[in-house]
Short mmCIF file of C-alpha atoms in Angstrom, two decimals:
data_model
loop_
_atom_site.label_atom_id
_atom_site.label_comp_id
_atom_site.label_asym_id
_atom_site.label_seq_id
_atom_site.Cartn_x
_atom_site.Cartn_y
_atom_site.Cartn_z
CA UNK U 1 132.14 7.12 164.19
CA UNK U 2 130.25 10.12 163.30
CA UNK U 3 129.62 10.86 159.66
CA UNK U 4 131.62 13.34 158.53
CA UNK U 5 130.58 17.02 156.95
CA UNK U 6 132.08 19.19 154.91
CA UNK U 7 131.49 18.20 151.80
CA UNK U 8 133.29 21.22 149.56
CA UNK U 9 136.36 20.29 151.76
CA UNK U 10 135.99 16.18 151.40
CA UNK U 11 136.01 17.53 147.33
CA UNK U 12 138.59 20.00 147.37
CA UNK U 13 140.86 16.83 149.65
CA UNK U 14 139.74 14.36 147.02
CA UNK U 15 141.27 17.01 143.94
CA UNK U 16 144.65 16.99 145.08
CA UNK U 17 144.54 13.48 146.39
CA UNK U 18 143.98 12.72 142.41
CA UNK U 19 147.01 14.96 141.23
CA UNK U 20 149.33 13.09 143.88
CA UNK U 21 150.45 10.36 140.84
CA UNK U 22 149.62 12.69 137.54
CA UNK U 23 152.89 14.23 137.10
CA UNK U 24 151.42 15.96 133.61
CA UNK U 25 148.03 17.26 135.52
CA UNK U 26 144.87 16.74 134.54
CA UNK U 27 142.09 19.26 132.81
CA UNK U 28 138.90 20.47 134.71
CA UNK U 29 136.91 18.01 132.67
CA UNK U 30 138.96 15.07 133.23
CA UNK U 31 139.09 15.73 137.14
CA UNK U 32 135.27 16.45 137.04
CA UNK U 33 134.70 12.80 134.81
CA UNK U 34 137.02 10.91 137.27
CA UNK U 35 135.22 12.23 140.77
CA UNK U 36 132.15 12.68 139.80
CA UNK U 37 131.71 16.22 140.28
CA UNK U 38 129.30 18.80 138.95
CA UNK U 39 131.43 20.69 136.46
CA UNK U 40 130.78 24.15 137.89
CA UNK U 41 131.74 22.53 141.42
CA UNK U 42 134.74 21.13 139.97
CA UNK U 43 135.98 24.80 138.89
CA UNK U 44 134.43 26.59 141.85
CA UNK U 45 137.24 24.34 143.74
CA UNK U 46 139.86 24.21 141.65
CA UNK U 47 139.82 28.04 141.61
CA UNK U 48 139.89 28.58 145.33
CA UNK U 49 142.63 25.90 145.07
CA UNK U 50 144.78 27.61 142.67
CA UNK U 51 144.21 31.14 144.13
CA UNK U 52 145.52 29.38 147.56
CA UNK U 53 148.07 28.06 145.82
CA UNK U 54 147.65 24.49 146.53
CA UNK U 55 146.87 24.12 142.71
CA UNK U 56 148.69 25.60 139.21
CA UNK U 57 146.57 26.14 136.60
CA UNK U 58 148.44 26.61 133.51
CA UNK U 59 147.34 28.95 130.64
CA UNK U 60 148.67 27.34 127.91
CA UNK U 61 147.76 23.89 128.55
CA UNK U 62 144.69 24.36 130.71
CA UNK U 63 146.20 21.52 132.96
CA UNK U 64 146.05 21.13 136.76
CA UNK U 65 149.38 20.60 139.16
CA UNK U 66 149.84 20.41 142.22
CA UNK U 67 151.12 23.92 143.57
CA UNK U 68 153.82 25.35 145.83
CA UNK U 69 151.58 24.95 148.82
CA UNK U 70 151.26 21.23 148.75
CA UNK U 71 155.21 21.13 148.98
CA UNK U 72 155.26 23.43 151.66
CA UNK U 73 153.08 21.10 153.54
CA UNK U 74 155.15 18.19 152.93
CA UNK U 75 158.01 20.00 153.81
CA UNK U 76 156.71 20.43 157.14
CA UNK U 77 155.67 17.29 157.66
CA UNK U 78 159.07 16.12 157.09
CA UNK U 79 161.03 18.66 159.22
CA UNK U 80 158.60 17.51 162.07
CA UNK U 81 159.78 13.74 161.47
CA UNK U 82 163.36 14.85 161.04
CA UNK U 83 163.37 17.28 164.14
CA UNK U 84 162.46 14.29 166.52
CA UNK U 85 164.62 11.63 164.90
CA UNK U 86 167.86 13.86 164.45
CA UNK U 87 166.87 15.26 167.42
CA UNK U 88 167.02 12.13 169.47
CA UNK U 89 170.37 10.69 167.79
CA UNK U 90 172.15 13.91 168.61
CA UNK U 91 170.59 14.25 171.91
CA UNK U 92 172.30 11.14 173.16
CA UNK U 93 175.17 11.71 172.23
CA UNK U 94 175.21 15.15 174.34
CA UNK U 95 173.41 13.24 177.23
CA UNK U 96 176.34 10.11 177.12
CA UNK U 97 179.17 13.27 176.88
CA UNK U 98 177.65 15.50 179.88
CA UNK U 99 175.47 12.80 181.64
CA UNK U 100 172.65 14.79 182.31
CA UNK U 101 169.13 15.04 180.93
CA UNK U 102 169.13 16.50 177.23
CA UNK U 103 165.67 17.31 175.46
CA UNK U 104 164.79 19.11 172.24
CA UNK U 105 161.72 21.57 172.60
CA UNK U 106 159.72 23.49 169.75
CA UNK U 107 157.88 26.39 170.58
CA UNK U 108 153.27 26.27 170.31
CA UNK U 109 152.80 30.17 170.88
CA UNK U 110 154.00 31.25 174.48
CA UNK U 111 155.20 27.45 175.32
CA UNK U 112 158.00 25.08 174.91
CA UNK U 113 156.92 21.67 173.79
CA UNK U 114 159.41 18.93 174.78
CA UNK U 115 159.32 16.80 171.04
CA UNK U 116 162.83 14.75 173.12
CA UNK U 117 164.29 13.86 176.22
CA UNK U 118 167.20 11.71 176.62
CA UNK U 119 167.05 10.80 180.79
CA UNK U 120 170.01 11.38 183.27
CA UNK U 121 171.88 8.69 184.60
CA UNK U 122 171.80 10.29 187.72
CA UNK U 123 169.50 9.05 190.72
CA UNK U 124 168.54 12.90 190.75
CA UNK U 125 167.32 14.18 187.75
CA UNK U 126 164.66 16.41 185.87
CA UNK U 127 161.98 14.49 185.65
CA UNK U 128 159.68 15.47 182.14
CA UNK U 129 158.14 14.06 179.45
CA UNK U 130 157.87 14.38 175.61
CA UNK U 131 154.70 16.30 174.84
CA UNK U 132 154.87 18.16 178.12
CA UNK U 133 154.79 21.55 177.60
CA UNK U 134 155.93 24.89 180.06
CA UNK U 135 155.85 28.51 179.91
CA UNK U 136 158.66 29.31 176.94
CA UNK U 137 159.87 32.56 179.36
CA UNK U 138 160.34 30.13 182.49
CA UNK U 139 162.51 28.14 180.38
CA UNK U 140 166.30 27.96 178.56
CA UNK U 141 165.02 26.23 175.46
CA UNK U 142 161.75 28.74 175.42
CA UNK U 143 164.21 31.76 175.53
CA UNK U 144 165.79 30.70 172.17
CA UNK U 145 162.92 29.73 170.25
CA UNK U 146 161.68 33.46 171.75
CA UNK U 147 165.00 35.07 170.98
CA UNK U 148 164.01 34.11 167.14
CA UNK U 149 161.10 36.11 166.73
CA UNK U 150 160.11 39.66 165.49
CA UNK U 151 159.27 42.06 168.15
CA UNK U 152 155.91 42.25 166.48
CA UNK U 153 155.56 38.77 167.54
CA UNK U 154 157.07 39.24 170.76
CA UNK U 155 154.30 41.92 171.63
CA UNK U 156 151.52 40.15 170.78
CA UNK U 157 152.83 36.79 172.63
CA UNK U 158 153.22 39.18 175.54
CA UNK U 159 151.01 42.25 175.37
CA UNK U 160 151.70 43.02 179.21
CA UNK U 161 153.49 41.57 181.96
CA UNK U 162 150.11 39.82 183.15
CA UNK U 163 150.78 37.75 180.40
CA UNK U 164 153.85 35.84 182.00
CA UNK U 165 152.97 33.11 183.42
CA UNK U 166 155.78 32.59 186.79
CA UNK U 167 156.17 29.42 187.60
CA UNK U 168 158.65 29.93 190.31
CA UNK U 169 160.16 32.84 192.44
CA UNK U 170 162.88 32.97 190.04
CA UNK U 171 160.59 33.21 186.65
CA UNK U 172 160.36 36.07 184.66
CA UNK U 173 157.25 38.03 185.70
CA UNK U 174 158.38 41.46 183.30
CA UNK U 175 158.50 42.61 179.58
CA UNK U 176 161.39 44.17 180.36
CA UNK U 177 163.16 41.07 182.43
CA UNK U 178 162.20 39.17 179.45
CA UNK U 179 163.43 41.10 176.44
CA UNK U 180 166.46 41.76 178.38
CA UNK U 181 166.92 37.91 178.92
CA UNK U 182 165.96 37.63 175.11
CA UNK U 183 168.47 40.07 174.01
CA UNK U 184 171.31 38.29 176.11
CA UNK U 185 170.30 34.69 174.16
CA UNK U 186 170.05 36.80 170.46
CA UNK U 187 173.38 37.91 171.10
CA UNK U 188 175.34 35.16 172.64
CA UNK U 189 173.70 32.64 170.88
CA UNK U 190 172.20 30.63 173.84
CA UNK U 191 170.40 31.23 176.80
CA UNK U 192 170.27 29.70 180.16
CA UNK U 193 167.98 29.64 183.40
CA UNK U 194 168.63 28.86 187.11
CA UNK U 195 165.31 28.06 188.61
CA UNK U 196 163.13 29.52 186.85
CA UNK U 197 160.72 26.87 185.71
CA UNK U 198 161.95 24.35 188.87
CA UNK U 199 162.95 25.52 191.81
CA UNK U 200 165.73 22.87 191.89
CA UNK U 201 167.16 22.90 188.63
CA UNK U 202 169.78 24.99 186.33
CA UNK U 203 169.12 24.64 182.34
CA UNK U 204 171.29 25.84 179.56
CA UNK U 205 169.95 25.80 175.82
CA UNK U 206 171.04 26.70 172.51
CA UNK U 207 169.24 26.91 168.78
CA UNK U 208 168.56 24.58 166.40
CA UNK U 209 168.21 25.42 162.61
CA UNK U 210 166.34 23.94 159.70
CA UNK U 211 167.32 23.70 156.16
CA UNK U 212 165.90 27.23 155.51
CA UNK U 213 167.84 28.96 157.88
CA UNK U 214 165.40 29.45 160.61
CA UNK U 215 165.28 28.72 164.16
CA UNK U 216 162.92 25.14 164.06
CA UNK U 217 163.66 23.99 167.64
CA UNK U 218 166.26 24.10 170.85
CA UNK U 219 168.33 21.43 172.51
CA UNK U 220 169.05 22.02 176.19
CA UNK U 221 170.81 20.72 178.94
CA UNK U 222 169.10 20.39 182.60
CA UNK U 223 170.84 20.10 185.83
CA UNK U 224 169.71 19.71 189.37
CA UNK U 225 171.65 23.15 191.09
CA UNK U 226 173.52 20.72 193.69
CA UNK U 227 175.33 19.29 190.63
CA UNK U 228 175.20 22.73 189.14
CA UNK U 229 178.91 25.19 189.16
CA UNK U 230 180.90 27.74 186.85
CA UNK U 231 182.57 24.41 185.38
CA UNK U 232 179.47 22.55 185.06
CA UNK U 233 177.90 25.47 183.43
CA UNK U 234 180.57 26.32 180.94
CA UNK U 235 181.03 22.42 180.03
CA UNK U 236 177.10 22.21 179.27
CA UNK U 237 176.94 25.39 177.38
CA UNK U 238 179.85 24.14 175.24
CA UNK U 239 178.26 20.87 174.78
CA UNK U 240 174.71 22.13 174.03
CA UNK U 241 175.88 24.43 171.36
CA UNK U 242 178.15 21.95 169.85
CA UNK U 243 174.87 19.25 169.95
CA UNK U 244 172.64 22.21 168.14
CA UNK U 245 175.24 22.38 165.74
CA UNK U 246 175.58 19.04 164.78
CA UNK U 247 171.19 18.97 164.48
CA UNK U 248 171.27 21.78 162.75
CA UNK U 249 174.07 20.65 160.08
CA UNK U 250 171.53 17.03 159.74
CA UNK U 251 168.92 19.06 159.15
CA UNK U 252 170.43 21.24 156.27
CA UNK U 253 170.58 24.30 157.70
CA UNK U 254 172.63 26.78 155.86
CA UNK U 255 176.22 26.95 156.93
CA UNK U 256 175.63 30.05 158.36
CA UNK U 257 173.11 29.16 160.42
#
């Protein structure tokens, strides 16, 4: 293995690996005695630290904590573990109630990344994988996570309709198709598409909430179109939302949510 660089950033790391088990802090000098550190180093980083946040320095004391940042990052390591395990148990349950393929997606920018899939017991099913990833516009679960965002995001995702990426006939190749479509999902609460990222298959999707109240993933529902019907669609929808629900309610989301 390489050696590695970054020194000022092996420091800073090794700083608030030391706070991890001093629940009272610790004083530049004792942090500086305990590393090793050049004292003005040891304040140079515990500076940038604190102004990022990742550090309190209190006044009165002249102690060292760990800061709100560090729990934000823990937090988020944690809703990425919970998303996959909730996500799976309450993914099989929808895929034993409908029998079709169920997957939980998250969205990376302009795609839907598939973090679950619970397999049809059908012959003929969607075939995907976890850690596959697809346009988010050519998809149900990508509409959702879409739906959530601020136009502000939404225009700089999609700047111009060159940056749509079809993936079918049926896929969205507009702005204007696509806010539409986005619009329809914000105010319905789910969204759906029939072809658009497989020529053979119907999806329906709804959102998933975390414990803040904000929209941390999708569950949807695939079906190949010769299974695919105003019942079939209906049932899904109903039991998408209803799986969502139950995700989001493990996952703490408000009750509003």
């Amino acid at each position: 293995m390489a050696r590695l660089t970054a020194p000022a950033l092996r420091r800073g790391l090794d700083i608030l690996e030391l706070l991890i088990d001093e629940d009272q802090g610790l004083r530049v000098p004792e942090i500086t005695q305990r590393l090793g550190l050049p004292r003005a180093t040891t304040h140079e980083l515990v500076n940038t630290l604190v102004d990022r946040r990742y550090l309190d320095l209190s006044g009165d004391t002249g102690r060292v904590t760990l800061g709100v940042k560090v729990l934000r990052l823990g937090a988020g390591y944690e809703r990425g573990l919970d998303l996959a395990t909730v996500g799976r148990e309450c993914a099989a349950e929808v895929a034993a109630a409908c029998g079709e393929t169920v997957q939980v997606v998250v969205r990376d920018a302009a795609s839907a990344v598939f973090i679950v899939r619970i397999d049809s017991k059908h012959p003929m099913r969607l075939v995907s994988q976890v850690g596959s990833r697809l346009p988010a516009s050519c998809t149900a679960g990508g509409k959702v996570l879409l739906s959530a965002l601020p136009a502000a995001d939404l225009d700089a995702l999609f700047p111009s309709n060159a940056a749509l990426q079809k993936m079918t006939p049926n896929s969205i190749s507009t702005r204007k198709r696509l806010l539409a479509d986005l619009d329809v999902a914000r105010e319905r609460g789910w969204a759906e598409e029939y072809c658009e990222s497989n020529d053979h298959v119907a999806c329906v999707a709804a959102p998933v909430y975390d414990r803040l109240g904000e929209c941390a993933a999708a569950m949807s529902i695939s079906v190949p179109i010769v299974r695919w019907g105003d019942a079939q669609k209906q049932r899904c929808t109903e039991l998408v939302l209803a799986g969502a629900r139950k995700m989001s309610q493990l996952l703490g989301a408000p009750a509003a949510s």
